[in-house]
Short mmCIF file of C-alpha atoms in Angstrom, two decimals:
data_model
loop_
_atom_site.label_atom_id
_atom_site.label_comp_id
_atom_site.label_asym_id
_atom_site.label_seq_id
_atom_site.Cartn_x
_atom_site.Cartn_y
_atom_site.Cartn_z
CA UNK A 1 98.50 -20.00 95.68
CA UNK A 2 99.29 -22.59 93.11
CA UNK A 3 96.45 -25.13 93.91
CA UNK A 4 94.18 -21.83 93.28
CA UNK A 5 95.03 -21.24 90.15
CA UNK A 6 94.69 -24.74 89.23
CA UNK A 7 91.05 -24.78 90.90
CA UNK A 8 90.55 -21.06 88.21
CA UNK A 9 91.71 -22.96 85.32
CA UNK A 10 89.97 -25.76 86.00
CA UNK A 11 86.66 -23.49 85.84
CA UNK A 12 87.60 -21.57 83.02
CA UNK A 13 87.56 -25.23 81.11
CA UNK A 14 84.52 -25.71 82.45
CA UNK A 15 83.14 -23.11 81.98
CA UNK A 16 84.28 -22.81 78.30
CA UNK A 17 83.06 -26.33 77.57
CA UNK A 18 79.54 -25.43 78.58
CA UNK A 19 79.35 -22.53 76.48
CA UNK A 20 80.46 -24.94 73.28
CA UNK A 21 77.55 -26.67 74.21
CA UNK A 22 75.22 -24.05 74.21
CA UNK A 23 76.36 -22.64 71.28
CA UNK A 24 76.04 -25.68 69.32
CA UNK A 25 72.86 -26.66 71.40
CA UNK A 26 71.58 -23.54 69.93
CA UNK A 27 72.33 -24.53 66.43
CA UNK A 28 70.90 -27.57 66.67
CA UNK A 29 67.77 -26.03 67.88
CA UNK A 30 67.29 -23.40 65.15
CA UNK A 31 68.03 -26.30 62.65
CA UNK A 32 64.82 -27.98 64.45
CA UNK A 33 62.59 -25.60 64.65
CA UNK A 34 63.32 -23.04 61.80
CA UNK A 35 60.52 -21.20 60.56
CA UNK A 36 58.87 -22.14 57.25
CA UNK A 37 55.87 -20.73 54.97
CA UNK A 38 53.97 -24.00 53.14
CA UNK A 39 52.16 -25.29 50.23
CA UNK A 40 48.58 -26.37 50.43
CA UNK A 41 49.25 -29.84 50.14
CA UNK A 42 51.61 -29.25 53.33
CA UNK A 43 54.93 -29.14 51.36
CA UNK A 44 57.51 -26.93 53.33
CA UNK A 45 59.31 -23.85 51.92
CA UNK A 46 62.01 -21.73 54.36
CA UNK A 47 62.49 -18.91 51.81
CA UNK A 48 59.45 -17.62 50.03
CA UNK A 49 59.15 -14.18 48.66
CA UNK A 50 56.85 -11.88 48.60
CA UNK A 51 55.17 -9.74 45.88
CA UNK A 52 53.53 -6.55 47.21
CA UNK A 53 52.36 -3.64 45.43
CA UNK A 54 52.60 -0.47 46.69
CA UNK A 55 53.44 -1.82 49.93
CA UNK A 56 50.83 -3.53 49.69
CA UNK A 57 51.22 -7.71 50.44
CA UNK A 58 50.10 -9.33 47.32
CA UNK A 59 50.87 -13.14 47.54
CA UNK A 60 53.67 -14.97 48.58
CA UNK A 61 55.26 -17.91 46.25
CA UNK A 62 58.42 -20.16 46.09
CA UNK A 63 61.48 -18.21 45.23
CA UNK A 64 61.34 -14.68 42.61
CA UNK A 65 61.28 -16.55 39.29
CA UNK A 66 58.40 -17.54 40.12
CA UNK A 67 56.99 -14.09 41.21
CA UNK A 68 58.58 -12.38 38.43
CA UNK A 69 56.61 -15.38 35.86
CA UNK A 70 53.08 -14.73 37.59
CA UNK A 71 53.26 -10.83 37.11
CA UNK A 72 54.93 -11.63 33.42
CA UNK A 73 51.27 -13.95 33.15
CA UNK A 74 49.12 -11.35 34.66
CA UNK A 75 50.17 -9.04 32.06
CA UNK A 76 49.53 -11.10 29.71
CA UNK A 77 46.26 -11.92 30.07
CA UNK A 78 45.46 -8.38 29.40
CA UNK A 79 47.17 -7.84 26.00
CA UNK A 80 44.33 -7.68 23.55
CA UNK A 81 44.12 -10.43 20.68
CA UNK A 82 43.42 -7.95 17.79
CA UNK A 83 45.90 -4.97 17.23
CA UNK A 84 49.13 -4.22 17.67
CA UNK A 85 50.55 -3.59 21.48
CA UNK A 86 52.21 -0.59 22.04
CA UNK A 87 52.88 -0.39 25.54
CA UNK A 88 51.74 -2.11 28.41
CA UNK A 89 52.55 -0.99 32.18
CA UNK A 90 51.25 -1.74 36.31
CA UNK A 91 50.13 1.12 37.29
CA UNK A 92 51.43 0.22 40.89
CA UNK A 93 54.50 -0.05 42.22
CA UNK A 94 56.00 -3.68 42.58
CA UNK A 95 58.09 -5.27 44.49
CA UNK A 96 59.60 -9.04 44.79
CA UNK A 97 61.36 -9.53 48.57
CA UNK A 98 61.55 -12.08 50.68
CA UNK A 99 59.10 -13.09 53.51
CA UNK A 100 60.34 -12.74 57.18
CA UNK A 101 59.04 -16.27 58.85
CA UNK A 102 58.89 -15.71 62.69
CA UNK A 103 59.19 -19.03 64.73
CA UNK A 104 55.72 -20.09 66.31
CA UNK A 105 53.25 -18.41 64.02
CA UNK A 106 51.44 -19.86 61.67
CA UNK A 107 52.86 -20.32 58.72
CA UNK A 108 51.98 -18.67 55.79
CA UNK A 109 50.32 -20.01 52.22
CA UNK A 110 52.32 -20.57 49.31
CA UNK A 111 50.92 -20.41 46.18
CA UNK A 112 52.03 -21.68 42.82
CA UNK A 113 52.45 -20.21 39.80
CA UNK A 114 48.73 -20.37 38.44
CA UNK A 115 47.39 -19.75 41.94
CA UNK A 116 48.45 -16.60 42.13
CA UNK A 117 47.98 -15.76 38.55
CA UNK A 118 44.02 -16.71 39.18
CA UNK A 119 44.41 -14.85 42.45
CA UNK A 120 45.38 -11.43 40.74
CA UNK A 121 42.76 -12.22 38.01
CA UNK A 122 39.87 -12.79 40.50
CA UNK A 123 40.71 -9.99 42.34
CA UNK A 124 41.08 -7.65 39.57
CA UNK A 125 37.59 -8.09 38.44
CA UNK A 126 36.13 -6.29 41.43
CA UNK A 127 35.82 -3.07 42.33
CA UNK A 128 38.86 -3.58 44.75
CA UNK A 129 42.18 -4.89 42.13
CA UNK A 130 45.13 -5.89 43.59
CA UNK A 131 46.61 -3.73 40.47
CA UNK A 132 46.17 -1.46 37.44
CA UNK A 133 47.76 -3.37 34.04
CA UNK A 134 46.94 -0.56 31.49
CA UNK A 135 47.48 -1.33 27.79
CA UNK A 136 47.66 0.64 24.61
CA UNK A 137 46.84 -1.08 21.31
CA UNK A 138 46.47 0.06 18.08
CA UNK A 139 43.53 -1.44 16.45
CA UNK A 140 42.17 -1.19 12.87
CA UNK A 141 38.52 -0.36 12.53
CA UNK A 142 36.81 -0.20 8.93
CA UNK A 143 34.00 2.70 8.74
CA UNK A 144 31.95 3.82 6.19
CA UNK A 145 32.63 7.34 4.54
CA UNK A 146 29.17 9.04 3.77
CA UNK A 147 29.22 10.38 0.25
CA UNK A 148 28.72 14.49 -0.91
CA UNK A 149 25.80 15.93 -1.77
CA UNK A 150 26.58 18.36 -5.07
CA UNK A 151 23.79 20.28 -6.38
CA UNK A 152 23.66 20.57 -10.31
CA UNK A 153 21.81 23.47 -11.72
CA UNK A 154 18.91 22.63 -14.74
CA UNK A 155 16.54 24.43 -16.55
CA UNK A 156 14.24 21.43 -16.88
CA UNK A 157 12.77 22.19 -13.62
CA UNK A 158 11.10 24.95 -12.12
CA UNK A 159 13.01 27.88 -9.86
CA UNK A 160 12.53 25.87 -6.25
CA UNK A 161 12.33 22.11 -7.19
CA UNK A 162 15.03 19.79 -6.59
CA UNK A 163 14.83 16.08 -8.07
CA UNK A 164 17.34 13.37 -7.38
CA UNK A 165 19.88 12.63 -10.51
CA UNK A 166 21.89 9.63 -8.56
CA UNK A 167 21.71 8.34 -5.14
CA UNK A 168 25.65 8.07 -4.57
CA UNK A 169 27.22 5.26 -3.03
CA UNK A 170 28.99 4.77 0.07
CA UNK A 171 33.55 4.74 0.53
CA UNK A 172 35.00 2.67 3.20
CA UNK A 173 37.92 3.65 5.12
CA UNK A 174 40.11 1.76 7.87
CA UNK A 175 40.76 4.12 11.37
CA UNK A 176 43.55 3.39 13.34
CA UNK A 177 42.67 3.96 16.88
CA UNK A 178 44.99 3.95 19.97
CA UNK A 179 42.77 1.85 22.64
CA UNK A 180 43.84 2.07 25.93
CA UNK A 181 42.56 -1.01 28.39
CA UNK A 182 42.86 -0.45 32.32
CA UNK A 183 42.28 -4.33 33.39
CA UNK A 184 40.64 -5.40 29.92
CA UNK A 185 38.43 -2.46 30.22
CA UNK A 186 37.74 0.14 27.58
CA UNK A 187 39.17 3.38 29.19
CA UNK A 188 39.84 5.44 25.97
CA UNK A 189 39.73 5.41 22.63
CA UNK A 190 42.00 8.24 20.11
CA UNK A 191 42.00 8.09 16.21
CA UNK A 192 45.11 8.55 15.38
CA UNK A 193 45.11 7.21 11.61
CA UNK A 194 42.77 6.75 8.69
CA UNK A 195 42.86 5.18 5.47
CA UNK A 196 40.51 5.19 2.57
CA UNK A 197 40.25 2.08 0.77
CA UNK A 198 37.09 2.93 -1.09
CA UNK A 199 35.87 6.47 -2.03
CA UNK A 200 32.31 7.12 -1.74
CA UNK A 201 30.36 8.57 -4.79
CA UNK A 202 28.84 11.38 -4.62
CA UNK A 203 24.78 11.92 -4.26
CA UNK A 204 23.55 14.49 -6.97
CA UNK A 205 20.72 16.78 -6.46
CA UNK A 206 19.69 18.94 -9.24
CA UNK A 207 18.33 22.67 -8.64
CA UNK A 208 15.75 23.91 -11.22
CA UNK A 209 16.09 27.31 -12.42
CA UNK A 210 13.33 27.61 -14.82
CA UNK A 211 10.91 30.03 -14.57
CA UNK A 212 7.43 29.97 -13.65
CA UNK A 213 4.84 30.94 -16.22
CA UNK A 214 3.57 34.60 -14.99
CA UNK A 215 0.22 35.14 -16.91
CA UNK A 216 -1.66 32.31 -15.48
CA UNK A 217 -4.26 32.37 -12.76
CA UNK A 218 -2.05 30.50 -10.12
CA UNK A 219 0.68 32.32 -10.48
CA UNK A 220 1.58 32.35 -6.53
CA UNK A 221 4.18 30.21 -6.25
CA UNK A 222 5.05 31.77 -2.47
CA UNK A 223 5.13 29.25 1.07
CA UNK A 224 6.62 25.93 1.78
CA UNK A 225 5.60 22.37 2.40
CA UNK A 226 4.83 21.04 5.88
CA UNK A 227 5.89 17.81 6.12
CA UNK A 228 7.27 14.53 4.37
CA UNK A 229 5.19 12.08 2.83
CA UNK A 230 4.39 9.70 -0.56
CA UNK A 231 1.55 11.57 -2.17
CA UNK A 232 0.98 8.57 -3.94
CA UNK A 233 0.25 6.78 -0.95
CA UNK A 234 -2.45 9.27 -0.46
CA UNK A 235 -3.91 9.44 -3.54
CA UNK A 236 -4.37 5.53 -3.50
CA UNK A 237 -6.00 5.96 -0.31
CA UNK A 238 -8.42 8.04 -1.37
CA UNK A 239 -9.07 6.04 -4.72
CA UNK A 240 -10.38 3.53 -2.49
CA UNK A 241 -13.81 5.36 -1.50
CA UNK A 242 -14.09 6.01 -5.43
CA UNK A 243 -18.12 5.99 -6.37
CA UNK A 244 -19.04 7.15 -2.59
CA UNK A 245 -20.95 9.44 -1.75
CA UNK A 246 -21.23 13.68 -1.74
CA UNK A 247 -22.75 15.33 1.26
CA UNK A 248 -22.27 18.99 1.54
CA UNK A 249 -20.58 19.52 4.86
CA UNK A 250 -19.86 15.79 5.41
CA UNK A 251 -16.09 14.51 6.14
CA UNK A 252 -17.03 10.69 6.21
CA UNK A 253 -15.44 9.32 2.80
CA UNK A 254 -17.83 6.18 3.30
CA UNK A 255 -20.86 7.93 4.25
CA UNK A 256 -20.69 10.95 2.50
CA UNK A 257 -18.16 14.29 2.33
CA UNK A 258 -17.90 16.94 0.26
CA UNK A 259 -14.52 18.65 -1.75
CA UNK A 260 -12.99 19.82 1.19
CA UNK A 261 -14.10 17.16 3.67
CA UNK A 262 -12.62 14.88 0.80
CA UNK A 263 -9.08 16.35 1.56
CA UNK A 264 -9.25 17.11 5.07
CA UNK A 265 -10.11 13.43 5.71
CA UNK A 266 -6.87 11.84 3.43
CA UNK A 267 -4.57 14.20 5.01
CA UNK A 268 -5.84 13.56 8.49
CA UNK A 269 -5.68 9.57 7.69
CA UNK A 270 -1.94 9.96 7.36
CA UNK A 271 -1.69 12.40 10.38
CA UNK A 272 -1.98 15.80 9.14
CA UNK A 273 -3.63 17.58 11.15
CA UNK A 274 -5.07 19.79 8.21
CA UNK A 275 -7.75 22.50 8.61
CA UNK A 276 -11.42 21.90 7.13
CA UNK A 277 -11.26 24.90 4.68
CA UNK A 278 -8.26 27.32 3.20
CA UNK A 279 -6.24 24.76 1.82
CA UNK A 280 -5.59 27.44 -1.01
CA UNK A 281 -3.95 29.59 1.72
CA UNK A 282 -1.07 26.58 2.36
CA UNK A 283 1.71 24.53 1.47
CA UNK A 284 3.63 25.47 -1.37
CA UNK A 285 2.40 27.19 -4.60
CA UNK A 286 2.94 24.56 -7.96
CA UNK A 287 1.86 25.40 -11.26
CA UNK A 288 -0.05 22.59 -13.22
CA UNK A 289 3.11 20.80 -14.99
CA UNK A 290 4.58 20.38 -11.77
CA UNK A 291 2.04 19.08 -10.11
CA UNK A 292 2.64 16.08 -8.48
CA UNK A 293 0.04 13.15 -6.88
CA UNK A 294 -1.07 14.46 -3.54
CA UNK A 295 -1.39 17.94 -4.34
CA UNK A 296 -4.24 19.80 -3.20
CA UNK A 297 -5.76 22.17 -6.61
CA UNK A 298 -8.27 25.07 -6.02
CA UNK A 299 -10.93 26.09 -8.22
CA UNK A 300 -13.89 28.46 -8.14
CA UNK A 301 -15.87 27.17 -5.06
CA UNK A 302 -14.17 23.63 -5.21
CA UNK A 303 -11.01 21.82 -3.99
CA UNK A 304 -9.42 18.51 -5.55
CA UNK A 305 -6.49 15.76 -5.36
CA UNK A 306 -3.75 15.79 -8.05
CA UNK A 307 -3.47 11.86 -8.58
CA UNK A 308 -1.21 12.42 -11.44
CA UNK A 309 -1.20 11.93 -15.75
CA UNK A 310 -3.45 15.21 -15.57
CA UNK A 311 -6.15 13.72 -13.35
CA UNK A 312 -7.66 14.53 -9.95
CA UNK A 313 -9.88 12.32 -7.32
CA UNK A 314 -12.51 14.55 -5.55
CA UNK A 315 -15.52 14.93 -3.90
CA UNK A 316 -17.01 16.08 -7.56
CA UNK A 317 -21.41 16.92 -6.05
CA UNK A 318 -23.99 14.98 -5.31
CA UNK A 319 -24.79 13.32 -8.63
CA UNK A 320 -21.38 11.93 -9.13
CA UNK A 321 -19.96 11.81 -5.68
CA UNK A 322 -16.06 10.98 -5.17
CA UNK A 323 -15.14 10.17 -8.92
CA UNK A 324 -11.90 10.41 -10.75
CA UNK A 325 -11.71 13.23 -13.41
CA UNK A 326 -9.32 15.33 -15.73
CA UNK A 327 -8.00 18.08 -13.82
CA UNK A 328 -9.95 20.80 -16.22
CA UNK A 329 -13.18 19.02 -15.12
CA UNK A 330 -14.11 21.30 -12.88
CA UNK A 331 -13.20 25.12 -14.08
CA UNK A 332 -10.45 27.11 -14.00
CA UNK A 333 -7.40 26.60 -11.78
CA UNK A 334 -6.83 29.43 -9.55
CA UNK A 335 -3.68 27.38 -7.42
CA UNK A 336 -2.06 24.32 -7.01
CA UNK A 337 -0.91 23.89 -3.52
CA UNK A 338 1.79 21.42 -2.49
CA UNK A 339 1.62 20.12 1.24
CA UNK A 340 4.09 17.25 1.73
CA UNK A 341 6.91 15.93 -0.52
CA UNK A 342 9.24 13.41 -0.60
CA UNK A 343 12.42 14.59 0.72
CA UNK A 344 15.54 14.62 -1.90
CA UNK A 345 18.62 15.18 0.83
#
């Protein structure tokens, strides 16, 4: 009985000695072979971390300093130079842990500090970002302030007419806008501020009020003017065929055109689109001291161009052809008739 027990104990030593040795055999072993994650140029690191965003497995670097410094850069890099930051946020959810290394894979890339900054950057410029840094930023943006137009009231010109008294100048005022950047992009932009650091003056029309002579033949003063132009400009136009000839019927101001033609073919040059006869039937009626250069004025039987200083350029007849005259050359004025002006607003 007694040499048995000896023969138990001496197995329970045994036994217990192996295990020592496995345990530490063990030890050594994970010492040997622990897993590790490396650098490019092949340097070894046993705990990296991890950044993911929204569970999503970002990059991996060194230690969390280091993660915590390449989102800080990322960020960054977004912040506008001009303006004042007022917030600045990832729209993701991010998280720093560190990497589980399993022995006999591959192990995994570290990057450094700018690698993954440059990663993040690179892959926020496609249409697949590894995040969302939105930004707000006040910025100051100087605008011009259009000036008033004020009407003024004067009995120096007719019931109708406006004329320009100043042109008005104008202001210039800073606006504060909130930007918000998603990524460096322009997502939105909201006034929220403005300052005027130079008022505008205003522009000054006048109205006339006088009143049209009544006991004159061209006393209609009824319709409106069809378009913008420089009558001068036409008038000068026409001067240019000056000692051409008349042909009744004709519309050719080198070959030959009569009164009407005469008009017809300076209104059409500047792409009026004017019918050959009637002109007393259009535009706007004028009486004779507001007639300006371009108007069209209708006597008995003839038609003529106002070209200002109480003269006209027509299409007189056939023995003087286009000419320049006074405006009472030809008879009595039964209308003036005002197509185009120069617009005062």
């Amino acid at each position: 009985m007694l040499e048995n027990i000896r023969e138990y104990k001496k197995m329970y030593i045994a036994l217990l000695i192996a295990l020592a040795f496995a345990v530490a055999g063990a030890m050594v072993f994970n010492m040997l072979v622990k897993p590790y994650a490396v650098y490019a140029d092949g340097t070894k690191v046993e705990d990296p971390c991890i950044v993911s965003a929204d569970g999503k497995e970002l990059f991996i670097v060194e230690n969390s300093d280091i993660a915590s410094d390449v989102i800080r850069d990322v960020m960054k890099s977004y912040v506008a130079e001009d303006g004042d930051l007022d917030s600045i946020v990832i729209d993701e959810q991010l998280k720093i842990e560190d990497k589980t290394l399993f022995v006999g894979t591959k192990p995994p890339l570290v990057l450094t500090e700018e690698e993954a900054v440059a990663k993040v950057l690179a892959a926020n410029d496609t249409e697949s970002p590894m995040m969302h840094v939105t930004t707000k930023t006040d910025v100051d943006v100087t605008e011009k302030v259009e000036p008033e137009t004020v009407y003024e009231k004067t009995d120096d010109l007719y019931a109708g007419n406006k004329e320009l008294k100043s042109e008005g100048a104008e202001g210039e005022k800073i606006v504060t806008e909130e930007v918000t950047l998603v990524n460096g992009e322009e997502t939105d932009s909201e006034p929220i501020a403005e300052k005027i650091t130079q008022d505008p003056k205003d522009k000054v029309i006048y109205l006339g009020t006088k009143s049209r002579p009544a006991d004159t033949a061209w006393c209609d003063y009824s319709g409106a003017t069809f378009g913008d132009a420089n009558g001068m400009e036409m008038v000068n136009y026409g001067m240019q065929f000056v000692g051409n000839p008349y042909r009744y019927g004709g519309t050719s101001l080198t070959n030959g055109t009569d009164c009407s033609g005469f008009i017809y073919s300076v209104y059409r040059h500047f792409g009026y689109n004017v019918p050959r006869l009637g002109f007393y039937k259009m535009g706007k009626g004028v009486c004779l001291d507001e007639a300006k250069p371009g108007d069209v004025v209708y006597y008995p039987g003839h038609y003529a161009m106002y070209a200002g200083d109480g003269k006209i350029v027509h299409a007189y007849n056939s023995r003087r052809g286009i000419c320049v005259t006074s405006v009472h050359a030809p008879g009595r004025i039964l209308t003036i008739r005002r197509f185009v002006e120069e617009p005062v607003e």
